[in-house]
């Protein structure tokens, strides 16, 4: 039938072909066979064997998304034609990991890649293609869709020969053994950086193999055992090998993508973006969608009436089988704490915590299986917890997530609890923190990480919503916690003072979390497109726009005093003053609470080092005021500017506070009862490092640039010249007072001169502040620095001191400045 149809439809082509064949028959045969003769279609068909010759009676077959056949050590996929060219999400994870791979921040369960793939037939091959949704024509019927396709050609991850067709020709059989046994970079567990670091030579094929392949109705899970030859492995160095087990998950994405929800930067969400070339905008239109789970009400009518309704498919988290029994209750509470915000969004029982099934209950359960979201408990000395997720790039739908909890992370929380609350909180003054208090801390950390996995980034403005004095009010803290959102980096109430009663010291869920969950997850009836939702979504924001409890502040902000990591309260000077007052009390009692109890100095050393870190954070919060700019995201229909410069008085007070608190030698940090029991030397270096870090941060290109910028918008402003003068005056007050300098002040004054040299000579044409750049060489920066150095040089020349070391020090500074100003002599 096919041949006669061909002849009837193309008679001229057939006639021409016959004439060519007859003509060729009359030619003399050549003595040498051409190497360029194309393979005939018959020889191609010969490559495709009968099904029974490939999938023999020896095959062990597992049926699912694809049929998977195992014959000896070979694996075959039988791919239904119906799923060819359909989008699938491929996620590569490490299932088992050697000690210290990646320096402690990789673990069993770490995702190494996430990509959309589809399987495509081309002639006698099946191609595994990687598909991108970053540039699209959402209207696929638009003419420009053709241009999008040809200008975004999909890379081929692997090409497979077709081994056989199913008996009814509805499926294609390929051999995946070589592909899944090879070192394919796109699905590997070792990045280029790790390969270079550990001097990886190659994959040892004799020690690498496919462990197993399991197929399910919507996904396929592959486990691979790989061993690499490496000159400098992260552990077991004598073996010169790195062995790890990889898990490859491939899941069929929904035929109909979830309706996306357009992102608004005034509410914090993780996002995915596309460039839509078919948009009617006169440009390539960037569409940014929030990342969220697909929650749909079982009873839409009841939901629309305002009743709480269960979702068709709730979010379920399983606990890692390796989770200590004593912690399971707190982990489950942390997961299900999000039920309340989801109720605000109209859903009940939207998120559920479960123990992992036993082998008897589900022999196929695996934490790496992309069907399951798991809170993984990692046996590691790393102190951290993370909440990653994988999502459909077409819509932002979160498909699965794993919360990672590292075993030693509780030690970090115990230490911070002691240091930040120990002055006002007697129960924190111990290395053996009460189990229930530790459990409450873990509960809140798990809830925080689950928040990330639900789509929420850090909201660093949430703690700025509360007045500093409110943190000393027991009733307020019990009702409101210490931030308007659990997603802030506000872990403890370090403001409350000794004698304050009924204080809550640990963070908890806040009003912003309910607001953000409702904004992102509430189904808007009759809104059948992302654009149809915009009016309602905007109205929800405007309702809360003037209430600081519902403000979102980006973690990436380095200039906004409202959005600072580890800060609490709406006045950094006042909050840090309270915090440092508490730290002084803790430092005085630290030996009594640690080494006196353990008869060992290890904990004292560890906690003293962390105490310096806490002190540094408190100081940094005040530094941000200087050259600070408040960022309040809004649309033109809202009153006021997006960016507002911090007032002059606050900036000047901040510089004065810095002089009094950190630049004037904080002798209380050099406690003999501590330092002389943890190290033989280096006491002055610890303090020099702390002071210099904040001096250099204060005297930075970006901060000076923002101060210069204020001249263009403000009637009254704190100028860059005033800041430099105030800093120099305080750092060198001994020059004018005639007082001798101590070791720490000499170090600090040298650091000032070195930083001024950096500002004067660093070869950079542009300095960054926020998202704006300025040309340093053509700005006031060099002139200001040169002028202040010249003035300082004159002051040092005329300085008088009876202290010999101070005199030598001033002579040295004078020579240093002269060399900076006159490098060629």
mmCIF file of C-alpha atoms in Angstrom, residues 663-787:
data_model
loop_
_atom_site.group_PDB
_atom_site.id
_atom_site.type_symbol
_atom_site.label_atom_id
_atom_site.label_comp_id
_atom_site.label_asym_id
_atom_site.label_seq_id
_atom_site.Cartn_x
_atom_site.Cartn_y
_atom_site.Cartn_z
ATOM 1 C CA UNK A 663 36.971 51.746 67.804
ATOM 2 C CA UNK A 664 37.711 52.856 71.364
ATOM 3 C CA UNK A 665 39.380 49.703 72.639
ATOM 4 C CA UNK A 666 36.668 47.368 74.048
ATOM 5 C CA UNK A 667 38.824 46.030 76.867
ATOM 6 C CA UNK A 668 36.028 43.759 78.123
ATOM 7 C CA UNK A 669 36.629 41.497 75.124
ATOM 8 C CA UNK A 670 40.170 40.789 76.364
ATOM 9 C CA UNK A 671 39.214 38.908 79.512
ATOM 10 C CA UNK A 672 42.271 37.231 81.021
ATOM 11 C CA UNK A 673 40.134 34.460 82.497
ATOM 12 C CA UNK A 674 39.257 33.532 78.930
ATOM 13 C CA UNK A 675 42.096 34.418 76.579
ATOM 14 C CA UNK A 676 44.923 33.144 78.768
ATOM 15 C CA UNK A 677 43.264 29.750 78.977
ATOM 16 C CA UNK A 678 42.558 29.179 75.283
ATOM 17 C CA UNK A 679 45.701 30.342 73.472
ATOM 18 C CA UNK A 680 49.307 31.261 74.074
ATOM 19 C CA UNK A 681 49.113 34.369 71.884
ATOM 20 C CA UNK A 682 47.115 36.241 69.271
ATOM 21 C CA UNK A 683 44.845 38.134 71.662
ATOM 22 C CA UNK A 684 45.520 41.497 70.023
ATOM 23 C CA UNK A 685 45.098 40.011 66.546
ATOM 24 C CA UNK A 686 41.531 38.863 67.254
ATOM 25 C CA UNK A 687 40.514 42.376 68.270
ATOM 26 C CA UNK A 688 42.493 44.012 65.450
ATOM 27 C CA UNK A 689 40.658 41.812 62.950
ATOM 28 C CA UNK A 690 37.272 42.687 64.456
ATOM 29 C CA UNK A 691 37.926 46.444 64.471
ATOM 30 C CA UNK A 692 39.503 46.540 61.019
ATOM 31 C CA UNK A 693 36.646 44.605 59.433
ATOM 32 C CA UNK A 694 34.171 47.293 60.398
ATOM 33 C CA UNK A 695 36.490 50.205 59.694
ATOM 34 C CA UNK A 696 37.052 48.932 56.149
ATOM 35 C CA UNK A 697 33.322 48.353 55.728
ATOM 36 C CA UNK A 698 32.661 51.914 56.849
ATOM 37 C CA UNK A 699 35.308 53.328 54.502
ATOM 38 C CA UNK A 700 34.211 51.482 51.369
ATOM 39 C CA UNK A 701 33.646 52.664 47.822
ATOM 40 C CA UNK A 702 29.971 51.757 47.822
ATOM 41 C CA UNK A 703 29.217 53.555 51.112
ATOM 42 C CA UNK A 704 31.095 56.703 50.065
ATOM 43 C CA UNK A 705 29.294 56.552 46.715
ATOM 44 C CA UNK A 706 25.895 56.552 48.409
ATOM 45 C CA UNK A 707 26.924 59.517 50.566
ATOM 46 C CA UNK A 708 27.982 61.435 47.459
ATOM 47 C CA UNK A 709 24.729 60.461 45.776
ATOM 48 C CA UNK A 710 22.710 61.981 48.640
ATOM 49 C CA UNK A 711 23.970 65.425 47.566
ATOM 50 C CA UNK A 712 21.829 65.110 44.421
ATOM 51 C CA UNK A 713 18.498 64.525 46.221
ATOM 52 C CA UNK A 714 18.655 65.825 49.790
ATOM 53 C CA UNK A 715 18.506 69.362 51.199
ATOM 54 C CA UNK A 716 20.203 68.253 54.398
ATOM 55 C CA UNK A 717 22.513 65.284 54.145
ATOM 56 C CA UNK A 718 25.486 63.625 55.764
ATOM 57 C CA UNK A 719 28.246 64.223 53.239
ATOM 58 C CA UNK A 720 31.105 61.934 52.363
ATOM 59 C CA UNK A 721 33.519 64.623 53.590
ATOM 60 C CA UNK A 722 31.782 64.844 56.982
ATOM 61 C CA UNK A 723 31.871 61.073 57.360
ATOM 62 C CA UNK A 724 35.587 60.873 56.559
ATOM 63 C CA UNK A 725 36.328 63.742 58.925
ATOM 64 C CA UNK A 726 34.263 62.254 61.744
ATOM 65 C CA UNK A 727 35.896 58.854 61.354
ATOM 66 C CA UNK A 728 39.416 60.294 61.143
ATOM 67 C CA UNK A 729 38.833 62.601 64.103
ATOM 68 C CA UNK A 730 37.722 59.727 66.302
ATOM 69 C CA UNK A 731 40.399 57.270 65.171
ATOM 70 C CA UNK A 732 43.182 59.814 65.742
ATOM 71 C CA UNK A 733 41.879 61.643 68.825
ATOM 72 C CA UNK A 734 45.219 60.962 70.566
ATOM 73 C CA UNK A 735 46.983 63.135 67.985
ATOM 74 C CA UNK A 736 45.112 66.230 69.152
ATOM 75 C CA UNK A 737 44.706 65.263 72.823
ATOM 76 C CA UNK A 738 48.343 64.262 73.349
ATOM 77 C CA UNK A 739 47.343 60.979 75.024
ATOM 78 C CA UNK A 740 49.522 57.917 74.397
ATOM 79 C CA UNK A 741 48.208 55.242 72.031
ATOM 80 C CA UNK A 742 47.709 51.668 73.182
ATOM 81 C CA UNK A 743 48.440 48.585 71.065
ATOM 82 C CA UNK A 744 44.908 48.338 69.714
ATOM 83 C CA UNK A 745 44.680 51.991 68.762
ATOM 84 C CA UNK A 746 47.989 51.819 66.931
ATOM 85 C CA UNK A 747 46.727 48.835 64.967
ATOM 86 C CA UNK A 748 43.501 50.654 64.165
ATOM 87 C CA UNK A 749 45.262 53.823 63.022
ATOM 88 C CA UNK A 750 47.500 51.831 60.695
ATOM 89 C CA UNK A 751 44.415 50.113 59.345
ATOM 90 C CA UNK A 752 42.838 53.513 58.637
ATOM 91 C CA UNK A 753 45.854 54.636 56.605
ATOM 92 C CA UNK A 754 45.919 51.340 54.685
ATOM 93 C CA UNK A 755 42.228 51.630 53.799
ATOM 94 C CA UNK A 756 42.703 55.231 52.674
ATOM 95 C CA UNK A 757 45.519 54.030 50.430
ATOM 96 C CA UNK A 758 43.146 51.435 48.991
ATOM 97 C CA UNK A 759 40.533 54.111 48.279
ATOM 98 C CA UNK A 760 43.138 56.330 46.644
ATOM 99 C CA UNK A 761 44.991 53.785 44.540
ATOM 100 C CA UNK A 762 42.730 50.809 43.844
ATOM 101 C CA UNK A 763 42.548 50.451 40.079
ATOM 102 C CA UNK A 764 38.827 50.394 39.541
ATOM 103 C CA UNK A 765 36.848 52.692 37.363
ATOM 104 C CA UNK A 766 33.459 51.895 38.804
ATOM 105 C CA UNK A 767 32.292 51.308 42.344
ATOM 106 C CA UNK A 768 28.995 49.675 43.122
ATOM 107 C CA UNK A 769 26.295 50.760 45.520
ATOM 108 C CA UNK A 770 22.941 49.042 45.305
ATOM 109 C CA UNK A 771 22.133 48.575 41.644
ATOM 110 C CA UNK A 772 23.779 51.860 40.576
ATOM 111 C CA UNK A 773 27.359 52.377 39.448
ATOM 112 C CA UNK A 774 29.582 55.418 39.455
ATOM 113 C CA UNK A 775 32.944 56.185 37.935
ATOM 114 C CA UNK A 776 35.344 56.344 40.870
ATOM 115 C CA UNK A 777 38.192 58.062 39.050
ATOM 116 C CA UNK A 778 35.953 60.940 38.006
ATOM 117 C CA UNK A 779 34.120 61.197 41.327
ATOM 118 C CA UNK A 780 35.061 63.068 44.518
ATOM 119 C CA UNK A 781 36.469 59.933 46.169
ATOM 120 C CA UNK A 782 40.149 60.386 45.276
ATOM 121 C CA UNK A 783 40.116 64.123 46.076
ATOM 122 C CA UNK A 784 38.463 63.555 49.461
ATOM 123 C CA UNK A 785 40.889 60.827 50.438
ATOM 124 C CA UNK A 786 43.963 62.714 49.236
ATOM 125 C CA UNK A 787 42.872 65.857 51.076
#
